[in-house]
Short mmCIF file of C-alpha atoms and ligand atoms in Angstrom, two decimals:
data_model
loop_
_atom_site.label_atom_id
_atom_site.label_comp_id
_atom_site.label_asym_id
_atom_site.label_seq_id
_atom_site.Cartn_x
_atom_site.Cartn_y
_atom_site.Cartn_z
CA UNK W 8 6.53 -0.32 -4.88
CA UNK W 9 7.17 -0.64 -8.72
CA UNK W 10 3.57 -2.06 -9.67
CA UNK W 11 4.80 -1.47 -13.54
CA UNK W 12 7.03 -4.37 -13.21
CA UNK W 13 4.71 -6.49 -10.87
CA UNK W 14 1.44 -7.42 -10.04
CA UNK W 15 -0.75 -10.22 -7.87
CA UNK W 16 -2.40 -12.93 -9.73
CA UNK W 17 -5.17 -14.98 -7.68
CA UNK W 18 -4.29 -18.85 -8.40
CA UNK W 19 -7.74 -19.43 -7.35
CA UNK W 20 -10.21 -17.24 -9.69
CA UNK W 21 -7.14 -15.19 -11.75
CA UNK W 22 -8.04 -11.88 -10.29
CA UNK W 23 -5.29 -9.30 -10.50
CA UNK W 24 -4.44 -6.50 -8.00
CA UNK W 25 -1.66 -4.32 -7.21
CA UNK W 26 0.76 -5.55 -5.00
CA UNK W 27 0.18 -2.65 -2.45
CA UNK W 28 -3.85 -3.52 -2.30
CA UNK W 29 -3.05 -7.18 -0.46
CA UNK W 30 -5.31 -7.73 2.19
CA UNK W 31 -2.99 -8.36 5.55
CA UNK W 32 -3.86 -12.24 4.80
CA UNK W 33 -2.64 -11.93 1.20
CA UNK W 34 -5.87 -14.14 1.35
CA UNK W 35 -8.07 -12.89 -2.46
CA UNK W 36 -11.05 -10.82 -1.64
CA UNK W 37 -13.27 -12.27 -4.01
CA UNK W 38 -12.20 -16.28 -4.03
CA UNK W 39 -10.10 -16.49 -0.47
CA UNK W 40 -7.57 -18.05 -2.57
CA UNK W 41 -3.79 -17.40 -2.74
CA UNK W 42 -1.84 -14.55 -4.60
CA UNK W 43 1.53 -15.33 -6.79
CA UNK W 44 3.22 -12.70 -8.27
CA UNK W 45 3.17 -11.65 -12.11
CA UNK W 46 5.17 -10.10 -14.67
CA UNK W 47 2.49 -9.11 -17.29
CA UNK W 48 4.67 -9.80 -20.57
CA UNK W 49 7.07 -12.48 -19.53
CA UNK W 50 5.41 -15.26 -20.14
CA UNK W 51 4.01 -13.45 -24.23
CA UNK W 52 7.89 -12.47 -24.66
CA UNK W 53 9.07 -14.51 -28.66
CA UNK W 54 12.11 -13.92 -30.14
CA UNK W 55 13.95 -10.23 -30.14
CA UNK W 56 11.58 -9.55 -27.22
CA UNK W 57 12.96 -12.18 -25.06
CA UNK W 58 15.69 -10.88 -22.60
CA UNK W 59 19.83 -11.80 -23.69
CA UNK W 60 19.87 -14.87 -22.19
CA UNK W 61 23.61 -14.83 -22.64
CA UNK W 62 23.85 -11.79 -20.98
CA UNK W 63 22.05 -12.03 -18.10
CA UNK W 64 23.56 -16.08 -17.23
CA UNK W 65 26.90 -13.79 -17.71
CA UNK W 66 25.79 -10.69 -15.75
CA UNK W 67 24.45 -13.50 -12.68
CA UNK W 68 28.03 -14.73 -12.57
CA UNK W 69 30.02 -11.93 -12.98
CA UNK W 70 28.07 -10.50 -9.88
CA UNK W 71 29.54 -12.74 -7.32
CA UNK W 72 33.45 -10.94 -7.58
CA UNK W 73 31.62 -7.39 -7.26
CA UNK W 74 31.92 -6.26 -3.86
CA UNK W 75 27.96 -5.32 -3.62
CA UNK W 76 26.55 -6.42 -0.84
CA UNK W 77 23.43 -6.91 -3.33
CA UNK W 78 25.59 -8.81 -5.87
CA UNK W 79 27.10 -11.26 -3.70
CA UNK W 80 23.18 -12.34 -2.19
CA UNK W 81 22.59 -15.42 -4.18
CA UNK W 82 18.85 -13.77 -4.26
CA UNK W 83 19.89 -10.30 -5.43
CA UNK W 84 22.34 -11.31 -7.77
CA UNK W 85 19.32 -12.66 -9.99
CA UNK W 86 17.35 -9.01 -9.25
CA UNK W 87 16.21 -9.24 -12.79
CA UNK W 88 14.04 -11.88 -12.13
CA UNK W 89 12.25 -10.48 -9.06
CA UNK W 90 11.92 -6.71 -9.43
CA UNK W 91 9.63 -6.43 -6.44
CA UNK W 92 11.08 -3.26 -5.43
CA UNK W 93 10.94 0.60 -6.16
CA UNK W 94 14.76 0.43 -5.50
CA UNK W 95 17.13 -2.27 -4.84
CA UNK W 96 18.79 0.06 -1.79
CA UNK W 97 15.64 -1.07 0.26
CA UNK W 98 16.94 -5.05 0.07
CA UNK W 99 18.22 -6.33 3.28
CA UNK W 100 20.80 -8.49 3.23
CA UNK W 101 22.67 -11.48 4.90
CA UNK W 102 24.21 -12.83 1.86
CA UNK W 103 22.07 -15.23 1.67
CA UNK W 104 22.09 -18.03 -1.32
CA UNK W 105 24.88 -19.06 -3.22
CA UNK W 106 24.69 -22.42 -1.38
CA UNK W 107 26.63 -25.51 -2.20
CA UNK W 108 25.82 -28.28 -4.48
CA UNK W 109 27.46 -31.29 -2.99
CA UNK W 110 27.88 -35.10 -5.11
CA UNK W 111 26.38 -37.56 -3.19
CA UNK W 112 28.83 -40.35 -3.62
CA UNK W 113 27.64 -43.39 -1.15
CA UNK W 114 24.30 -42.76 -1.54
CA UNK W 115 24.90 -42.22 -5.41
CA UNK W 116 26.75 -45.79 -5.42
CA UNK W 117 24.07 -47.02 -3.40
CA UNK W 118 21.32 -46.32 -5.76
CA UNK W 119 23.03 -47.00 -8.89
CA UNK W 120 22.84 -43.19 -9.87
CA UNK W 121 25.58 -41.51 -11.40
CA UNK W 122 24.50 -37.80 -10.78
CA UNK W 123 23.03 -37.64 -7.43
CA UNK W 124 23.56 -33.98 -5.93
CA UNK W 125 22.07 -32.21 -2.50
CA UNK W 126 22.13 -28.61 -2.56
CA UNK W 127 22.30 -27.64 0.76
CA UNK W 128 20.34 -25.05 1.37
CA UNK W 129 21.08 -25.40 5.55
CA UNK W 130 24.27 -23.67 4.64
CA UNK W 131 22.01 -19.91 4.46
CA UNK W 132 22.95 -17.06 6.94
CA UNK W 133 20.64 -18.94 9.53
CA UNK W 134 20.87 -22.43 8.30
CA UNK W 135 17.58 -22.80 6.22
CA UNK W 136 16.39 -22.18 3.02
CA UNK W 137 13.34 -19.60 4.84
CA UNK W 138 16.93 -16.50 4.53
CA UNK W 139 16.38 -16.93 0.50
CA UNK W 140 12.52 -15.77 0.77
CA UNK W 141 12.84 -13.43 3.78
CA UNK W 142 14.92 -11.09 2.53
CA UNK W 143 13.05 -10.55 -0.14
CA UNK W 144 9.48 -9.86 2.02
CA UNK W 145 11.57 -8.23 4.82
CA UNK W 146 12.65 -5.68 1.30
CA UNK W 147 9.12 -5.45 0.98
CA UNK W 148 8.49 -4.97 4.49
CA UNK W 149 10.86 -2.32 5.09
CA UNK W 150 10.00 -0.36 1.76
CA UNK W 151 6.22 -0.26 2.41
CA UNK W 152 7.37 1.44 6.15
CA UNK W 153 6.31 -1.45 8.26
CA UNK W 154 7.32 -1.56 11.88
CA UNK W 155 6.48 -4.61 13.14
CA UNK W 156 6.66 -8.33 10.76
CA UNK W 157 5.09 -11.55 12.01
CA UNK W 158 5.29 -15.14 11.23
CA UNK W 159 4.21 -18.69 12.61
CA UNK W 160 6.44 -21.17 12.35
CA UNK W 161 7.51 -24.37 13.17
CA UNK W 162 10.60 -22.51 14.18
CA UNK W 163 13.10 -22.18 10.78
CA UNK W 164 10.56 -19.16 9.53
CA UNK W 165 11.02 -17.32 12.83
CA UNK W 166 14.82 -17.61 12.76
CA UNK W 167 15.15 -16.11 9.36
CA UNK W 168 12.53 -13.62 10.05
CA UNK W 169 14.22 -12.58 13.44
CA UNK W 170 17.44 -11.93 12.01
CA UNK W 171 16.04 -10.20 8.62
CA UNK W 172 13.83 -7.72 11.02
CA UNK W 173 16.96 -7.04 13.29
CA UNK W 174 19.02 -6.08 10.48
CA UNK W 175 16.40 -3.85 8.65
CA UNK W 176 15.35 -2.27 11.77
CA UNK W 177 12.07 -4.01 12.45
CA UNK W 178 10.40 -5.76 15.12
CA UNK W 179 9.21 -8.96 14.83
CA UNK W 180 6.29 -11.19 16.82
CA UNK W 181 6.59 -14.56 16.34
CA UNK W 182 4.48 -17.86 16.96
CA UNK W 183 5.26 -21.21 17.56
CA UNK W 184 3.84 -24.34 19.07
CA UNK W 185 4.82 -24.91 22.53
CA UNK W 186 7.23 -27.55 22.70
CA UNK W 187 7.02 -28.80 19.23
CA UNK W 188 10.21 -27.01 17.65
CA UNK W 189 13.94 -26.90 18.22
CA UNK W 190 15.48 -25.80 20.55
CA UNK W 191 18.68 -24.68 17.90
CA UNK W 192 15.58 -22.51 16.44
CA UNK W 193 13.66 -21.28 19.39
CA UNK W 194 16.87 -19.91 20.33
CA UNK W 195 17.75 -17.72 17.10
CA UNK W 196 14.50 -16.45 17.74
CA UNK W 197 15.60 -15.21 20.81
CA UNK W 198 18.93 -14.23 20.15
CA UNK W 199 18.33 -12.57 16.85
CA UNK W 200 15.44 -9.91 19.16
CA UNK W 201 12.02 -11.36 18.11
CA UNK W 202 9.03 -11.08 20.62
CA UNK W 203 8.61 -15.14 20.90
CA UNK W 204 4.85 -16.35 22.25
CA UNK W 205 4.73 -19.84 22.47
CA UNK W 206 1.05 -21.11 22.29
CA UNK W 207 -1.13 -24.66 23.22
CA UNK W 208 -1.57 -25.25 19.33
CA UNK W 209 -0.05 -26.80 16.39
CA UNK W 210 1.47 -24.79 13.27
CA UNK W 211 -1.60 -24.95 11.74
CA UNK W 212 -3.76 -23.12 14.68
CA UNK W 213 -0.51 -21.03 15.35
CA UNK W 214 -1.16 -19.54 11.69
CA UNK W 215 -4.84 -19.18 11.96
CA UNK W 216 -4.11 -17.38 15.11
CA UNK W 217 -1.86 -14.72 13.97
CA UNK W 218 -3.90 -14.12 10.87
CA UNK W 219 -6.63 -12.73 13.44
CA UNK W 220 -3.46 -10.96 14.84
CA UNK W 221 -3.01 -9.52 11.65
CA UNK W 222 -6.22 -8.38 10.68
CA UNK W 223 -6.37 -5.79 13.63
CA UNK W 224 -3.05 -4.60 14.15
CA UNK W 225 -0.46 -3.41 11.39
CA UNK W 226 1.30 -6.08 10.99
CA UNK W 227 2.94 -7.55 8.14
CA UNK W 228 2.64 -11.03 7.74
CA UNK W 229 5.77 -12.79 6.81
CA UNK W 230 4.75 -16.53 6.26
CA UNK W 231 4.98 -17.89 2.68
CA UNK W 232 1.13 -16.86 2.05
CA UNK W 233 3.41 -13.53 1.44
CA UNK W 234 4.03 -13.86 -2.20
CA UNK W 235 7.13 -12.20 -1.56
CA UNK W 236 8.84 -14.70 0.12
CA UNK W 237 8.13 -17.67 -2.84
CA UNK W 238 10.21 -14.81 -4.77
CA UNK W 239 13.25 -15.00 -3.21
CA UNK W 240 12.49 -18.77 -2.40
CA UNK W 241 12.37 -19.48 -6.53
CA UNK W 242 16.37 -18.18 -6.97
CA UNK W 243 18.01 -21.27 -5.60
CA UNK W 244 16.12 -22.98 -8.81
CA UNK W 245 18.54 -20.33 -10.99
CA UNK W 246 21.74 -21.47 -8.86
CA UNK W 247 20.57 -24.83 -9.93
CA UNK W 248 19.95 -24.41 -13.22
CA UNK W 249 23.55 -22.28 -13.03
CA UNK W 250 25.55 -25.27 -12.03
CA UNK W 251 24.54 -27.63 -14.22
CA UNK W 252 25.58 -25.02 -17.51
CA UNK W 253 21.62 -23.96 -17.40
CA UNK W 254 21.04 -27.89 -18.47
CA UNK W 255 18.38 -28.57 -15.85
CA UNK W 256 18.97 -31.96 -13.63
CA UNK W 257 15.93 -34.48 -14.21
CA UNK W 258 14.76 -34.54 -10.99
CA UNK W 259 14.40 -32.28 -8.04
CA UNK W 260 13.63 -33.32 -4.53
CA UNK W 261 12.10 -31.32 -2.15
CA UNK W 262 10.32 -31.97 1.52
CA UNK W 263 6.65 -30.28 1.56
CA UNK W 264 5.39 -29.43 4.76
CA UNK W 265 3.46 -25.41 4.15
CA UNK W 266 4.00 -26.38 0.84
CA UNK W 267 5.14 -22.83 -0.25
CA UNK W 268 9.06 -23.84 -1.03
CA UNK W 269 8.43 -26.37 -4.03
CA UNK W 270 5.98 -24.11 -5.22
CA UNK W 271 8.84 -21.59 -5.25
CA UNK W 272 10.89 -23.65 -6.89
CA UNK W 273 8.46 -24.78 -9.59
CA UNK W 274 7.89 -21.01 -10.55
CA UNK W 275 11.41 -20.25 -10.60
CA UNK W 276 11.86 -23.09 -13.27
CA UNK W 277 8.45 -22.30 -15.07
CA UNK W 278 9.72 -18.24 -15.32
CA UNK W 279 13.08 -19.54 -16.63
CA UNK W 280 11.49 -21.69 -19.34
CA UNK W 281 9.14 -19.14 -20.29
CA UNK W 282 11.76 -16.57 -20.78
CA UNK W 283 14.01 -18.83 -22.84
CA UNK W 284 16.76 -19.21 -20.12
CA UNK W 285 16.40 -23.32 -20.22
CA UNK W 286 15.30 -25.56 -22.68
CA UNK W 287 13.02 -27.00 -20.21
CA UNK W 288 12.05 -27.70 -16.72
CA UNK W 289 12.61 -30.77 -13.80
CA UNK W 290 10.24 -33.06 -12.51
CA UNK W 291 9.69 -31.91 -8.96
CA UNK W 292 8.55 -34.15 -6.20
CA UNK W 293 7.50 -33.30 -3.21
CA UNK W 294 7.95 -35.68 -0.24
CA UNK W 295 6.16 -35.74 3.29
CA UNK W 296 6.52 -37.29 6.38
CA UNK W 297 3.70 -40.68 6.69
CA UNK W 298 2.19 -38.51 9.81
CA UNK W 299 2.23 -35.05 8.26
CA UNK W 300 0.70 -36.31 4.51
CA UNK W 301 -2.18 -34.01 3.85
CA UNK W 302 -0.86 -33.70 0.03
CA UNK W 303 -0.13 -37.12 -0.31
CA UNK W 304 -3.70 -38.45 0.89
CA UNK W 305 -4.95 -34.86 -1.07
CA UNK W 306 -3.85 -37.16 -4.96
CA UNK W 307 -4.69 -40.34 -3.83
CA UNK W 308 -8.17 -39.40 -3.13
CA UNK W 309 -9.19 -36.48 -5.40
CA UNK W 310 -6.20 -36.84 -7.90
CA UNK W 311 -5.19 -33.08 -6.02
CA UNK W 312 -8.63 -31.57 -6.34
CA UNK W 313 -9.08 -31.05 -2.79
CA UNK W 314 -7.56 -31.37 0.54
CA UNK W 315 -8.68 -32.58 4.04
CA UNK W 316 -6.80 -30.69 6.93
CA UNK W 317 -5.07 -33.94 9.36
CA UNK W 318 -3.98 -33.71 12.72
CA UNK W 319 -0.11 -33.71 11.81
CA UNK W 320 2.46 -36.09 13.52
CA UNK W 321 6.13 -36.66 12.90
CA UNK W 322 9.36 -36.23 14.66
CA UNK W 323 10.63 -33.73 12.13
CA UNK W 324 8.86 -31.05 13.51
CA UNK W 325 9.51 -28.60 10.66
CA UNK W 326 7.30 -30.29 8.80
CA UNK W 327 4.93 -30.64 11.43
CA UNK W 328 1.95 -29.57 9.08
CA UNK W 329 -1.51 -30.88 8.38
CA UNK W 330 -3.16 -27.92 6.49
CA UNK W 331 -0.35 -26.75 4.29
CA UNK W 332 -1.46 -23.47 2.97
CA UNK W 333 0.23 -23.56 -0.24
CA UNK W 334 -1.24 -27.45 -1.55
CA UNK W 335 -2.69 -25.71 -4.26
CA UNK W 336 0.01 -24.14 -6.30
CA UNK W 337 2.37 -27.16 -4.97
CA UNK W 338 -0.45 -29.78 -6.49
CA UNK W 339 0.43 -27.19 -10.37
CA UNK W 340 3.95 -27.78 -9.67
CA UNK W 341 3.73 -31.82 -9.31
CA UNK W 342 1.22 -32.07 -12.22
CA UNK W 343 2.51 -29.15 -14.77
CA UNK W 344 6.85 -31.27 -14.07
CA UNK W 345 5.28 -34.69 -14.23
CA UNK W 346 6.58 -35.39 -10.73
CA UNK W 347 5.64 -37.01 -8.01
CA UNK W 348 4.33 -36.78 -4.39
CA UNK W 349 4.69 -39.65 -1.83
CA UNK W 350 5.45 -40.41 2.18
CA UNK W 351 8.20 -41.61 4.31
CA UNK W 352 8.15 -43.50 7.45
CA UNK W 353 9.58 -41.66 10.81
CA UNK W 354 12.66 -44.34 10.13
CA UNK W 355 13.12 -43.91 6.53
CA UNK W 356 13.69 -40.47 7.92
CA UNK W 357 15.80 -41.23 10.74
CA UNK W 358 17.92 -43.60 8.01
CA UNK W 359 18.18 -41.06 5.41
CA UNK W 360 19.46 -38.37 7.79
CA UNK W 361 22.52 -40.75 9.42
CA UNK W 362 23.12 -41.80 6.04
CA UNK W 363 23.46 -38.17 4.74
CA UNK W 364 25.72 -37.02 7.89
CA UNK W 365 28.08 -40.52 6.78
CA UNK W 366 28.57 -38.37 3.47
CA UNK W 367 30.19 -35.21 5.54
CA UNK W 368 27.16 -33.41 4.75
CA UNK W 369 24.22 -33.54 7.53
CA UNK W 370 21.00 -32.18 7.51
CA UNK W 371 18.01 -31.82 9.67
CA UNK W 372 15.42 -34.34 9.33
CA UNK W 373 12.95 -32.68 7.38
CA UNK W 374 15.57 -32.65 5.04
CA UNK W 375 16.25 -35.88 5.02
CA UNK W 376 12.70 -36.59 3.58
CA UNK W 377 14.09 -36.17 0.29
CA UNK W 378 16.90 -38.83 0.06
CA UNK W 379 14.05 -41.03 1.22
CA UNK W 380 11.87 -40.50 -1.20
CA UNK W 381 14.36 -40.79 -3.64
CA UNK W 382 15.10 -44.09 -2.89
CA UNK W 383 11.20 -45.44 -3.38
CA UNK W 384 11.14 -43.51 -7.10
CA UNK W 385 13.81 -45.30 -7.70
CA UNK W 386 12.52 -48.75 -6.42
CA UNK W 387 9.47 -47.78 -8.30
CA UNK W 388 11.42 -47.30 -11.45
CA UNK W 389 10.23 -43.24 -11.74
CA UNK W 390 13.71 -42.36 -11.32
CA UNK W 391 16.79 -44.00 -14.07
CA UNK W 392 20.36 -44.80 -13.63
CA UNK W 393 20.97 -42.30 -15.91
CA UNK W 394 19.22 -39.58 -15.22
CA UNK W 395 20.00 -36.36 -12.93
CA UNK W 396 18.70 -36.05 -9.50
CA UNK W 397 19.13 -33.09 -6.97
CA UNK W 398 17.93 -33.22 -3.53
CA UNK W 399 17.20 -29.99 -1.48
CA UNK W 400 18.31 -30.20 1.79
CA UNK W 401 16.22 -27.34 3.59
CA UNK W 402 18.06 -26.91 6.97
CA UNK W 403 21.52 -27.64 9.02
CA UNK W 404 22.11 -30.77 11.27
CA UNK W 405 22.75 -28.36 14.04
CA UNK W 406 19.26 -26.79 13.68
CA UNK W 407 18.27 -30.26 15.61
CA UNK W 408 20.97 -31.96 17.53
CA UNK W 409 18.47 -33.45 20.09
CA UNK W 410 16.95 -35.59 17.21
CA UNK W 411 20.22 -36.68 16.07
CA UNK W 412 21.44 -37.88 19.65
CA UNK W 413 18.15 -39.60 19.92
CA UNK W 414 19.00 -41.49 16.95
CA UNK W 415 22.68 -42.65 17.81
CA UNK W 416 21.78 -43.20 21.08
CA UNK W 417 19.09 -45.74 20.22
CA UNK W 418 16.60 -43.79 22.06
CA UNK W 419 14.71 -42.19 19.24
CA UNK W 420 12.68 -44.44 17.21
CA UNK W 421 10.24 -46.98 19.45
CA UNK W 422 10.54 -51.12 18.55
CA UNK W 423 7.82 -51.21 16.04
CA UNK W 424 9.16 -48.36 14.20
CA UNK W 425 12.60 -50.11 13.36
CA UNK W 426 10.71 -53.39 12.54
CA UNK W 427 12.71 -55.29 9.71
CA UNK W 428 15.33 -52.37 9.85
CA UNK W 429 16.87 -53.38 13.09
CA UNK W 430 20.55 -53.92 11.21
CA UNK W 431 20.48 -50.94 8.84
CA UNK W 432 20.21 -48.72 12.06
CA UNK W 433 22.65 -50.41 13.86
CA UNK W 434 24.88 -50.03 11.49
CA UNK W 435 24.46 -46.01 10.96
CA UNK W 436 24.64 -45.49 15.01
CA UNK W 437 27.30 -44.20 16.39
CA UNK W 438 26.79 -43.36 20.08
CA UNK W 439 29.34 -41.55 21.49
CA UNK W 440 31.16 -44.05 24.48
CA UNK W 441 32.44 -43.01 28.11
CA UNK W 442 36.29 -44.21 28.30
CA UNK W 443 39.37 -43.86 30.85
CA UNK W 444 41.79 -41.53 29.59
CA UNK W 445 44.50 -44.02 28.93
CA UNK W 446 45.67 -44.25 25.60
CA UNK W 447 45.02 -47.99 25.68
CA UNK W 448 41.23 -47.46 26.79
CA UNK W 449 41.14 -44.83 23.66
CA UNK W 450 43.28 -47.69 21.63
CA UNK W 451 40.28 -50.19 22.43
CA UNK W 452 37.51 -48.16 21.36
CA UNK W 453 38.94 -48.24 17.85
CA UNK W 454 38.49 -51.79 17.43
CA UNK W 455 35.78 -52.99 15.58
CA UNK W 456 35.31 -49.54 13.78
CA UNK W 457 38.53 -49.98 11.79
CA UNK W 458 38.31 -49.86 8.25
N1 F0G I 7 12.32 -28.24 5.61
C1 F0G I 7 12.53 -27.42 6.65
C2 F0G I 7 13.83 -27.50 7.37
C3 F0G I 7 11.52 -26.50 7.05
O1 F0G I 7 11.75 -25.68 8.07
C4 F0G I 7 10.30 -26.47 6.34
C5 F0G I 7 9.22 -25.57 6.72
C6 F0G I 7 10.15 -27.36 5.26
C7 F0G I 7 11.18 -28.22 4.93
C8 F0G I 7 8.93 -27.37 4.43
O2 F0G I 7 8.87 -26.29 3.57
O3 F0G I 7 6.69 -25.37 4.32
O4 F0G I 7 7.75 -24.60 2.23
O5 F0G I 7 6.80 -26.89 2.37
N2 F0G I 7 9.26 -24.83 7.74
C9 F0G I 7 8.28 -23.78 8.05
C10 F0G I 7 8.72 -22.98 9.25
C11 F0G I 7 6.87 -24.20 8.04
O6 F0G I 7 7.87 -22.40 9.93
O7 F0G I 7 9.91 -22.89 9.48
P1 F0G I 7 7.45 -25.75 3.08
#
């Protein structure tokens, strides 16, 4: 590895190591605390000694018609910006990034905001936003001459980390809580080669688990504890930034559940700032499911000084998390953006996500956290008419059809649930109806849902 261009930083006590002398935890020696990583200099760079902005923003874009495999990774194409590597030939790739930013018209009329976006980050080689951060710790992985990677998950982590190991040649061990993910992602797992154990335990003891794991076999640990991964995770911040002319929206969105993804977003926009590539920086919220709200209940009762682990509930299972590992640098992200951290209700979630698939777009319902929470900052007043708001949708409807036939079926939400919402759902469901095949039968079934 080039330790000349990069090093680990200790969020907790600031120590600074190598990136080769992690512990297999990427836990700090001295503190226990989390690692980021560091560019000594970038953050000191004034004037001449600040990179061409204009070049690079040209270089990023210019990338995309090369026919690299490197340039056209949305991750890769920003390599400047994350020169983990001894050499770029080690990156694996699945041309990952580069993911659509849709306009949000209903919901935008809706909410009385003009410039309402998603970027849909579901739309990634295997339909989450973990592909952006994996192949840059599988790169890692593979360059350091690993042969075996291993994550928990709550099932999106293991996908990406299945396929990334396949294609560089790895094998992978991965952990999961029995019963409590997908089946759309327990079966990537499978598909894409990974030895899948499925144990009696939540995410949270699924991780504690395989850090013993980890600690006596070699074994590198691919959940975002791996610095690596918030590295790749921070690019879709510079597609972002790209999109809107590098005039950053107001607001970004984002579900928490490990709480390593908005922290990889926030660094991505802090490392832009500080090297001059944006004038400044989003406020970045970070939304959670009522069940699964260890960050939420972490400000309202020690203003994000400390946080008690919960047993987590909620039917989106991705974010199935009551210890999130990351609540520290996600708690800097919040405070340093001046955004905001709040809870949704299992049907604000269920709402969201039909009202997101009525826009063409779809989403799991993690993802749908976000369009939730946007609409209480904007009850609240935090977010204006006028102002710019982009939503990160984390993972594909398809990741989770079950939940989504639950929901149009009726059958997913229990009565106290919908209480006072009874007609909003109604009016989002549309369960699929048993007919005759005659035209006229097919004729009938239209009635009522003209117009
Ligand atoms: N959305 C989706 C679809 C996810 O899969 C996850 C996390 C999150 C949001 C939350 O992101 O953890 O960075 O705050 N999934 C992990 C997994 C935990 O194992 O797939 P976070």
């Amino acid at each position: 590895m080039n330790d000349n261009l990069h090093q680990l930083r200790c969020i907790g006590c600031g120590a600074r190591i190598a990136g080769s002398k992690a512990l297999p935890d990427f836990r700090c020696s001295l503190c226990g605390d989390l690692f980021e990583v560091e560019y000594p200099g970038w953050g000191q760079r004034r004037g001449h000694d600040r990179p061409n902005a204009g070049a690079l923003k040209w270089l990023w874009r210019e990338r995309r018609c090369s026919s690299e495999a490197l340039d056209h990774s949305g991750v890769w194409r920003f390599r400047e910006l994350l020169p983990i590597l001894d050499s770029f030939g080690n990156a694996v790739t699945l041309r990952e990034g580069n993911t659509p930013l849709y306009h949000l018209p209903r919901a935008s009329k809706a909410l009385g905001i003009d410039q309402l976006f998603a970027k849909h980050q579901g739309m990634n080689p295997t339909g989450s936003f973990k592909d952006t951060g994996m192949t840059a710790a599988m790169s890692v992985a593979k360059e350091r001459g690993y042969e075996w990677v291993a994550c928990a998950s709550t099932g999106n982590t293991s996908a990406a980390m299945a396929a990334y190991a396949s294609r560089a040649g790895l094998r992978s061990l991965v952990v999961i809580p029995d019963g409590k993910i997908a089946w759309g992602k327990l079966s990537q797992a499978m598909d894409y080669g990974a030895v899948t154990c499925q144990v009696k335990a939540d995410f949270d003891g699924c991780l504690k688990l395989l850090i013993q794991v980890v600690k006596e076999a070699n074994i590198y640990l691919l959940n975002s504890v791996n610095p690596y991964r918030l590295e790749g995770q921070k690019t879709p911040a510079f597609e972002i930034a790209e999109a809107f002319d590098w005039n950053v929206p107001d607001h970004l969105i984002v579900p928490g559940g490990n709480l390593g993804n908005s922290s990889a977003l926030g660094k991505g926009f802090r490392e832009m700032h500080e090297l001059g590539l944006v004038a400044r920086v989003p406020r970045i919220s970070v939304i959670q499911a009522v069940g699964a709200n260890p960050l939420v209940r972490s400000f309202e009762t020690s203003h994000g000084t400390a946080l008690q682990p919960m047993e987590a509930h909620t039917r989106a299972t991705a974010i199935r998390i009551g210890n999130p590992a990351s609540w520290r640098k996600a708690v800097r992200v919040i405070q340093d953006t001046g955004g905001w951290c709040l809870d949704v209700t299992e049907a604000e979630i269920a709402i969201a996500k039909a009202e997101l698939g009525s826009e063409g777009l779809g989403c799991e319902p993690a993802s749908a956290v976000t369009l939730a929470g946007l609409k209480k900052l904007r009850a609240r007043g935090d977010v204006s008419p006028g102002e710019t708001v982009v939503l990160l949708l984390t993972g594909h409807t398809l990741k989770d059809a079950e939940y989504t036939i639950e929901f149009h079926r009726g059958t997913l939400l229990r009565g106290e649930e919908t209480v006072g919402r009874e007609a909003e759902i109604d009016g989002l469901r549309r369960n699929a109806q048993a007919v005759e095949a005659t035209p006229g039968a097919v004729l009938a079934a239209l009635k009522g849902r003209a117009g």
